[in-house]
Structures are given as C-alpha cells and as structure tokens.
JSON list of C-alpha atoms in Angstrom, two decimals:
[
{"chain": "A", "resi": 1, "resn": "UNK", "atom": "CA", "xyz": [3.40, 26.42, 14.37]},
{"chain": "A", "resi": 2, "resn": "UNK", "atom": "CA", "xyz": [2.02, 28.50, 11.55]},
{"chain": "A", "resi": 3, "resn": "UNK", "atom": "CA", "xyz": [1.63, 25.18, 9.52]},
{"chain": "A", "resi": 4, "resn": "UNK", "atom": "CA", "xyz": [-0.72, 23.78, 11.87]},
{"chain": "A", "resi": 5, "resn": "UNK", "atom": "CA", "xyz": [-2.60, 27.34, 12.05]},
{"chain": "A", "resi": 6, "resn": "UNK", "atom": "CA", "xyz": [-2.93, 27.09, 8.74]},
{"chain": "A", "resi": 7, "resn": "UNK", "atom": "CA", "xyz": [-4.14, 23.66, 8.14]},
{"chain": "A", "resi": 8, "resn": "UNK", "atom": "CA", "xyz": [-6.73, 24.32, 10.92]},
{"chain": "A", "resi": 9, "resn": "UNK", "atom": "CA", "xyz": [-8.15, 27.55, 8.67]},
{"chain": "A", "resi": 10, "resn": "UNK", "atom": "CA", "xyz": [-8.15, 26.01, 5.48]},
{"chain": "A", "resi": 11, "resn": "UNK", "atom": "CA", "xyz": [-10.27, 23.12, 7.25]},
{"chain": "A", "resi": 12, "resn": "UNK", "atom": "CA", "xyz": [-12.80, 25.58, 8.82]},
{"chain": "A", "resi": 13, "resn": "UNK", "atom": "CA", "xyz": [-12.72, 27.26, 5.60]},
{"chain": "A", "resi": 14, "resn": "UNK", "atom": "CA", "xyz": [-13.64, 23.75, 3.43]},
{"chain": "A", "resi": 15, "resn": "UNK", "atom": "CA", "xyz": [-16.34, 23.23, 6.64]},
{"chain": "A", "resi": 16, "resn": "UNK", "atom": "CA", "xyz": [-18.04, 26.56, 6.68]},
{"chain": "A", "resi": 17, "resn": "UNK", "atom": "CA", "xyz": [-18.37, 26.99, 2.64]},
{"chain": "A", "resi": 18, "resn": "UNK", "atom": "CA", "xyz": [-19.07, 23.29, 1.69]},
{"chain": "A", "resi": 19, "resn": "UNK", "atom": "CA", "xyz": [-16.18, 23.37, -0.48]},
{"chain": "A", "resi": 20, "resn": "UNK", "atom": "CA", "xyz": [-14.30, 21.01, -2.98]},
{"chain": "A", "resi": 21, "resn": "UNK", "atom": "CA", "xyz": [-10.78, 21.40, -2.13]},
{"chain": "A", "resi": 22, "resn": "UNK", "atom": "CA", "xyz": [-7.80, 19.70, -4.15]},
{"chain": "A", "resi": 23, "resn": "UNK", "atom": "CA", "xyz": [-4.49, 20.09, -2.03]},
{"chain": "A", "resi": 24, "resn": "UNK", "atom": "CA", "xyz": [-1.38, 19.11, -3.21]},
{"chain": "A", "resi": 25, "resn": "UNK", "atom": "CA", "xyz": [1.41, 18.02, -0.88]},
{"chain": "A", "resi": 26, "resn": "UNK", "atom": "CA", "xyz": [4.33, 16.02, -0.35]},
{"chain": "A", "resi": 27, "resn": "UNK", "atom": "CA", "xyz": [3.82, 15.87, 3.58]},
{"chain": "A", "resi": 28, "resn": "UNK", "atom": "CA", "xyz": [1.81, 12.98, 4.44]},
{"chain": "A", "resi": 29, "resn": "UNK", "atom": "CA", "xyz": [0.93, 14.21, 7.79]},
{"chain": "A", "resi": 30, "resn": "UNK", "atom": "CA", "xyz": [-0.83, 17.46, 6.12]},
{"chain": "A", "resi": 31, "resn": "UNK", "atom": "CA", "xyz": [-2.54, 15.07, 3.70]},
{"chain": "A", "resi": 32, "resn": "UNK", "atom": "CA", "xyz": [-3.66, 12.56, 6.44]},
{"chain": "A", "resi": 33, "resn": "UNK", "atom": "CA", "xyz": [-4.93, 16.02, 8.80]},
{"chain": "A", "resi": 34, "resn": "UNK", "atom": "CA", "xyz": [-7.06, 18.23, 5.72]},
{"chain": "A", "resi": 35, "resn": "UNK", "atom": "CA", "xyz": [-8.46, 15.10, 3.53]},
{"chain": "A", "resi": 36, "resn": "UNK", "atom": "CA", "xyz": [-11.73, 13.53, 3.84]},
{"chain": "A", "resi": 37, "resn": "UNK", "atom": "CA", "xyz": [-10.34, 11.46, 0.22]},
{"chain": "A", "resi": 38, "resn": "UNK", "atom": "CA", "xyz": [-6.80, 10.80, -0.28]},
{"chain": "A", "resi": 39, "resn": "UNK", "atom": "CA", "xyz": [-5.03, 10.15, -4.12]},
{"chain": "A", "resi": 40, "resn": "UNK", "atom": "CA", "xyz": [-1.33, 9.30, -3.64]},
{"chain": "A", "resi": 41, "resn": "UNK", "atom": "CA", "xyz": [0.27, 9.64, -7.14]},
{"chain": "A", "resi": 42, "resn": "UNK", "atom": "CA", "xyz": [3.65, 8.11, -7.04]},
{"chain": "A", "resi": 43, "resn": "UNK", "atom": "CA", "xyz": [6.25, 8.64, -10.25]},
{"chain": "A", "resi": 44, "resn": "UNK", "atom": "CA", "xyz": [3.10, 10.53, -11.94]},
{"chain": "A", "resi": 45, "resn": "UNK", "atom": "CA", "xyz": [0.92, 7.60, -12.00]},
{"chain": "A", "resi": 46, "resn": "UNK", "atom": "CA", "xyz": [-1.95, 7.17, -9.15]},
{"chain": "A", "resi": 47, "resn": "UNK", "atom": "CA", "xyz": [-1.11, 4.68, -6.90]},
{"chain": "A", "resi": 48, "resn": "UNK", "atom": "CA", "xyz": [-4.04, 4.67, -4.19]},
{"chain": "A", "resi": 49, "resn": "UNK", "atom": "CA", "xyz": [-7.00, 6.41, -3.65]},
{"chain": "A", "resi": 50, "resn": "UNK", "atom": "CA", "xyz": [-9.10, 6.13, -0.06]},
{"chain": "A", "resi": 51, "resn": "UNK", "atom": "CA", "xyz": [-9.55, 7.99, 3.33]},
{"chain": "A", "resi": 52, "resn": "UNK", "atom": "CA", "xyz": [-6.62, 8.57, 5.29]},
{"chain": "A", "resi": 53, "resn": "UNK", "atom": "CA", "xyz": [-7.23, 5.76, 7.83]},
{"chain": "A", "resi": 54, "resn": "UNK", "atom": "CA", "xyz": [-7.75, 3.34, 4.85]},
{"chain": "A", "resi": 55, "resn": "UNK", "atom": "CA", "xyz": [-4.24, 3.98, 3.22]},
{"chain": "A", "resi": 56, "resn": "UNK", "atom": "CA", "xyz": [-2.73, 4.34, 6.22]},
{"chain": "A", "resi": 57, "resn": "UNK", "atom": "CA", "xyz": [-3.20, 1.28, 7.54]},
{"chain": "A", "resi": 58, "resn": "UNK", "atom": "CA", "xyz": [-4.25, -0.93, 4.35]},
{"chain": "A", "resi": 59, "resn": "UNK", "atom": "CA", "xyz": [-1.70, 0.71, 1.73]},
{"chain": "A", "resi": 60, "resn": "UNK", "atom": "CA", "xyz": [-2.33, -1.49, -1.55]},
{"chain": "A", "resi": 61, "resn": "UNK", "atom": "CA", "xyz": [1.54, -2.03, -2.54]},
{"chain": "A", "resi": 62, "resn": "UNK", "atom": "CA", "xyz": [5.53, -1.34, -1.21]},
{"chain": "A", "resi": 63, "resn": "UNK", "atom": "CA", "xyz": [5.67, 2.26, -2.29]},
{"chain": "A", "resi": 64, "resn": "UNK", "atom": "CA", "xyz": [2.11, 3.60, -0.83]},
{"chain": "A", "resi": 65, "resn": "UNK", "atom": "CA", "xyz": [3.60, 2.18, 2.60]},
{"chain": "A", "resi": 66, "resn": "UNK", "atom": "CA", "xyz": [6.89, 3.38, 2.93]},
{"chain": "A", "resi": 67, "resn": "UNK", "atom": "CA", "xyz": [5.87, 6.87, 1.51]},
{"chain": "A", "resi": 68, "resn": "UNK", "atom": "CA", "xyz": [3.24, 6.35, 4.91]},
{"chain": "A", "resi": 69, "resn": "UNK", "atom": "CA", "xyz": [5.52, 5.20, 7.21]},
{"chain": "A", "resi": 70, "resn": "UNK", "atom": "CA", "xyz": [5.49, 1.36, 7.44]},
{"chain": "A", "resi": 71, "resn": "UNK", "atom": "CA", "xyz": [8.62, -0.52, 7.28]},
{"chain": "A", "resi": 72, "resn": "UNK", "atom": "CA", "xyz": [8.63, -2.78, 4.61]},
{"chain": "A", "resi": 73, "resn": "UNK", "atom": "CA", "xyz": [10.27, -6.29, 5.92]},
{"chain": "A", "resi": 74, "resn": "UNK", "atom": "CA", "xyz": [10.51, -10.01, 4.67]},
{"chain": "A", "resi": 75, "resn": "UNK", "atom": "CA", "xyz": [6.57, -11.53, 5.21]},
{"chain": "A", "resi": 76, "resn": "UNK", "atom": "CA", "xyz": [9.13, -14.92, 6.28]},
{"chain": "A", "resi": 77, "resn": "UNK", "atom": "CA", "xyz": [9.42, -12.55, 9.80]},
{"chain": "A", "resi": 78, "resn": "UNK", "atom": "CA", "xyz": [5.14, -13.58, 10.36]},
{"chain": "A", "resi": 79, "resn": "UNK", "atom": "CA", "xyz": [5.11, -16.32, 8.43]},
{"chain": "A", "resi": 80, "resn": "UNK", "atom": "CA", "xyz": [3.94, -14.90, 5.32]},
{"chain": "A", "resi": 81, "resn": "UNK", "atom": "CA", "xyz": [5.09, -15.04, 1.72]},
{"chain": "A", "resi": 82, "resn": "UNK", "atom": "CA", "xyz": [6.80, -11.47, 0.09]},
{"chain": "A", "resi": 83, "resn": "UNK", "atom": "CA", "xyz": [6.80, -8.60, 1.89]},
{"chain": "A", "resi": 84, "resn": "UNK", "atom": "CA", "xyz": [4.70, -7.07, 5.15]},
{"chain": "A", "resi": 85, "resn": "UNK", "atom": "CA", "xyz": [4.40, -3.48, 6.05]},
{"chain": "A", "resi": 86, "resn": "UNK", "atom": "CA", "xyz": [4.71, -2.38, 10.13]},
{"chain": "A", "resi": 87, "resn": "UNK", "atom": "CA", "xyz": [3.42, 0.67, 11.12]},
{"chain": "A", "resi": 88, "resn": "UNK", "atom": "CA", "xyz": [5.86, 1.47, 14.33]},
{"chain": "A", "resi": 89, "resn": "UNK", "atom": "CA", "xyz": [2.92, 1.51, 17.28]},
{"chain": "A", "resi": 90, "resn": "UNK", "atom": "CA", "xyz": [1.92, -1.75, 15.95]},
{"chain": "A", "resi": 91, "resn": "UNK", "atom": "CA", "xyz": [5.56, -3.15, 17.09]},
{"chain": "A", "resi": 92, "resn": "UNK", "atom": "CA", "xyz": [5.64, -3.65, 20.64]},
{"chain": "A", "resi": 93, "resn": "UNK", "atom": "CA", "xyz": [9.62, -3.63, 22.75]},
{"chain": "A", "resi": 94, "resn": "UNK", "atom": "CA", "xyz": [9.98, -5.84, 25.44]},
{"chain": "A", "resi": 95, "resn": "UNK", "atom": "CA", "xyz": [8.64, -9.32, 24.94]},
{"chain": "A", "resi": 96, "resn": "UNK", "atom": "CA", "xyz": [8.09, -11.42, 22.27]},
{"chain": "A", "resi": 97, "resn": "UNK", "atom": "CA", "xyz": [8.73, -13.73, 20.07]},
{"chain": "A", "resi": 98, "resn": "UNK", "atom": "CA", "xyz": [10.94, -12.01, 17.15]},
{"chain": "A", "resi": 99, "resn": "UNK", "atom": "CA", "xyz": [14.34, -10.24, 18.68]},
{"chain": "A", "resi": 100, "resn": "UNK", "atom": "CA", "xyz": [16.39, -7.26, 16.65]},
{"chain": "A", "resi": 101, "resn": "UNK", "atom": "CA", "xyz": [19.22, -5.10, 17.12]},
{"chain": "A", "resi": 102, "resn": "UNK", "atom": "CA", "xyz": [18.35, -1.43, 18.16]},
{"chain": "A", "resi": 103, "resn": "UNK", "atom": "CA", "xyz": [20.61, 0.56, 15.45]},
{"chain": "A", "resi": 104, "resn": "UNK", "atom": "CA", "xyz": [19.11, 4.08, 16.05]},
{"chain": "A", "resi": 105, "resn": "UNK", "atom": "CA", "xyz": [17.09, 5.59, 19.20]},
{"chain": "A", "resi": 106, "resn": "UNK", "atom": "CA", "xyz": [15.05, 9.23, 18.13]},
{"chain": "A", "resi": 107, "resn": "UNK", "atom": "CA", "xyz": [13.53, 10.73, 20.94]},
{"chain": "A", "resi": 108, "resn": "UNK", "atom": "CA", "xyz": [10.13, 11.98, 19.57]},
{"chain": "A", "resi": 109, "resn": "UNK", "atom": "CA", "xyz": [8.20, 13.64, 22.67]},
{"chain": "A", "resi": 110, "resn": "UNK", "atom": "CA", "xyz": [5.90, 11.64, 24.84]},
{"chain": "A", "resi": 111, "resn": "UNK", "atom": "CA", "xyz": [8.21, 8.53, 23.20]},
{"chain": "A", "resi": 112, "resn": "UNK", "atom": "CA", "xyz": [11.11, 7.22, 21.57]},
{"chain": "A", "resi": 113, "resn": "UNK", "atom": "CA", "xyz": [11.08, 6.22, 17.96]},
{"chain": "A", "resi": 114, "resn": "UNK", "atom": "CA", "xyz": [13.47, 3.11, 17.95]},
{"chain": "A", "resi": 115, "resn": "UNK", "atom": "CA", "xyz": [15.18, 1.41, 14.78]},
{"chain": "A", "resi": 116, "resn": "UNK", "atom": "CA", "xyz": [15.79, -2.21, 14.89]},
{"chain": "A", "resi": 117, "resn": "UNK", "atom": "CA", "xyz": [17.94, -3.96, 12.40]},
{"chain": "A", "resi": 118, "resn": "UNK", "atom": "CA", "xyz": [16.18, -8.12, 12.24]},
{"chain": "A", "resi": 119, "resn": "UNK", "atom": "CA", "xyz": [17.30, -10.34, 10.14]},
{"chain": "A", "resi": 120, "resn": "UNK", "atom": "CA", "xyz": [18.56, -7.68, 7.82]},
{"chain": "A", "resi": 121, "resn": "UNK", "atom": "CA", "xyz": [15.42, -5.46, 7.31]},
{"chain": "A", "resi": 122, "resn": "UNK", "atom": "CA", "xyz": [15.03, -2.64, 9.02]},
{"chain": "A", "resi": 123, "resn": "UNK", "atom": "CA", "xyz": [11.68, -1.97, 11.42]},
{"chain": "A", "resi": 124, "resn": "UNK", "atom": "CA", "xyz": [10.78, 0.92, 13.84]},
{"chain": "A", "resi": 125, "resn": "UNK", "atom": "CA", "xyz": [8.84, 0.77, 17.10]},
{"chain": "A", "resi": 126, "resn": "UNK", "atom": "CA", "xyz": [7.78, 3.44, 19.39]},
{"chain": "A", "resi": 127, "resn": "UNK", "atom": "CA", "xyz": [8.58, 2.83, 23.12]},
{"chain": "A", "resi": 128, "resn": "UNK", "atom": "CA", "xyz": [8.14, 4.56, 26.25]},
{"chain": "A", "resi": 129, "resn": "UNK", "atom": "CA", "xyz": [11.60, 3.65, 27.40]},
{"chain": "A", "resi": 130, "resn": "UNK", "atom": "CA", "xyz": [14.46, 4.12, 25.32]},
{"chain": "A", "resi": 131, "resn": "UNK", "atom": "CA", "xyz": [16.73, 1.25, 24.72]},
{"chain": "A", "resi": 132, "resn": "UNK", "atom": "CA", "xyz": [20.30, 1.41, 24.19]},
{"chain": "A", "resi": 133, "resn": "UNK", "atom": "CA", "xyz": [22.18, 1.55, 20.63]},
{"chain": "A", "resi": 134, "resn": "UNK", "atom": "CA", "xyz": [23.51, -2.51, 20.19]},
{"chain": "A", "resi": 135, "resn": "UNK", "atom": "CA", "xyz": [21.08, -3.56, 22.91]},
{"chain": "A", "resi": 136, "resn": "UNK", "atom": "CA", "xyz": [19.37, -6.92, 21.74]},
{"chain": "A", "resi": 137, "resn": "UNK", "atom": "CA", "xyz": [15.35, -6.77, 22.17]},
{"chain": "A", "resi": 138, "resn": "UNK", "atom": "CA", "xyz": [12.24, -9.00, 21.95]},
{"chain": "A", "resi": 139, "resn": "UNK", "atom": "CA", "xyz": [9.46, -7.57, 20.54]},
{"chain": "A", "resi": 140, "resn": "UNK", "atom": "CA", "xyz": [5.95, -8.41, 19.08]},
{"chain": "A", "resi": 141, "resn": "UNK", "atom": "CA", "xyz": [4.46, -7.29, 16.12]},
{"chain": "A", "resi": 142, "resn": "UNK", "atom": "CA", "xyz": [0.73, -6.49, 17.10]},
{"chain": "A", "resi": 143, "resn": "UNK", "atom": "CA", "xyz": [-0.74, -5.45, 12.99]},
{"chain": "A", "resi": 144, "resn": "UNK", "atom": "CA", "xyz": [0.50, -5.96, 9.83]},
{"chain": "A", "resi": 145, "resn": "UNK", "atom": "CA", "xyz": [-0.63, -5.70, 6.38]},
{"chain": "A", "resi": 146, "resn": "UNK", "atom": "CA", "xyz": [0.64, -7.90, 3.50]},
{"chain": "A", "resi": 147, "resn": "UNK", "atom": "CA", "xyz": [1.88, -5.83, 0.49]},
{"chain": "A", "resi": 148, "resn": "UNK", "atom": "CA", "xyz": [1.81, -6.45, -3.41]},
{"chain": "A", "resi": 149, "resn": "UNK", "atom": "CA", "xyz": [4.89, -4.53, -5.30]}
]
C-alpha cells in the first residue's frame, strides 16, 4: 500500500540525511513504525513521551493504553487494585484460569482477533483458531501492566 511505501521513504530519508523529523499522526501504527521517540498528546496536553516499545507496553495511565490498544479491565481480574491494561497477544484462548464470553470474532490474517466480554469488561485476544460468537472460553493472561487514570 502506498502508506507503507511511503513510511518506508520518509525513514530512508530521516536515515540517509541524519535528520530531525517531527511527524504528526493520529495512526498509532505509523507512529510506532517511523519514531525512534514517541510524544502522545491527548486533549492537547502531553500525556507520554518514550520509544515505541516503552509506551506500548508500559503506557503510564488509561488513555495512553487504550489509544495503543490495551483493553482496560478491573485489576480485581489479576488480583490487583484499579485498573490493568492487556495487550491482546498477551491473552492466551484455551486454558486457564479466568473464563469470558466471546462477543465478537475479526478475522485479521495469519489470526483471529477475538472479543471477550468477563465479568463485564471487555478484553481481546488473538487466536489461531477462531471460536464461536456465545462460546464460553478459558484463557490466561500472560502480561499486564497496572494503570494510573
């Protein structure tokens, strides 16, 4: 896609010319693939700043993860107090000791990106298989990160 083309040039173009680059974007893929540094400014004030593996997987607060992709659900579910981001591949279907309701099934390529209703939040998994809509599963959750507000 000419998206991807055109991420790829403006990072051989940063590379080749030693260049300060500030790119502004509401896609947090394209800000994850061209930043060395990340600032995520949420409702004009700036919520985060780190490398893209940082805030992805250690977002400092409710809003940073969601706008990343984690599903925000009650810390209770891992014995923690307030609220726990999940990225989806650190939720895995199958076995384990928490069980939801699949409410959704998107298939997404090589996998299936699966939305679980538990306890009344709302968490997605990848899986490899795809489960059916109602079907109660068992699952583990592998990561998580504890959030502030």
């Amino acid at each position: 896609p000419k998206r991807v083309a055109a991420r790829d040039l403006i990072k051989e173009i940063q590379r080749e010319e030693s260049i300060t680059t500030i790119y502004v974007t509401h896609d947090q893929t394209e800000a994850m693939a061209l930043a060395d540094r990340i600032g995520v400014m949420l409702n004009g004030e700036l919520r985060q700043v780190g490398h893209p593996e940082d805030i992805y997987l250690n977002p400092n607060c409710v809003d940073v993860a969601t706008f990343f992709g984690m599903s925000v659900v009650d810390g209770g579910l891992v014995k923690e107090s307030g609220k726990v981001g999940v990225l989806p591949e650190h939720v895995d279907l199958g076995k384990g000791p928490y069980k939801g309701v699949v409410r959704n099934v998107e298939f997404a390529g090589n996998s299936y990106m699966v939305h679980l209703s538990v306890n009344g939040d709302k968490l997605r998994a990848l899986s490899k298989v795809r489960p059916r809509i109602g079907e109660e599963v068992e699952f583990a959750i592998t990561r998580y990160k504890v959030l502030g507000s």
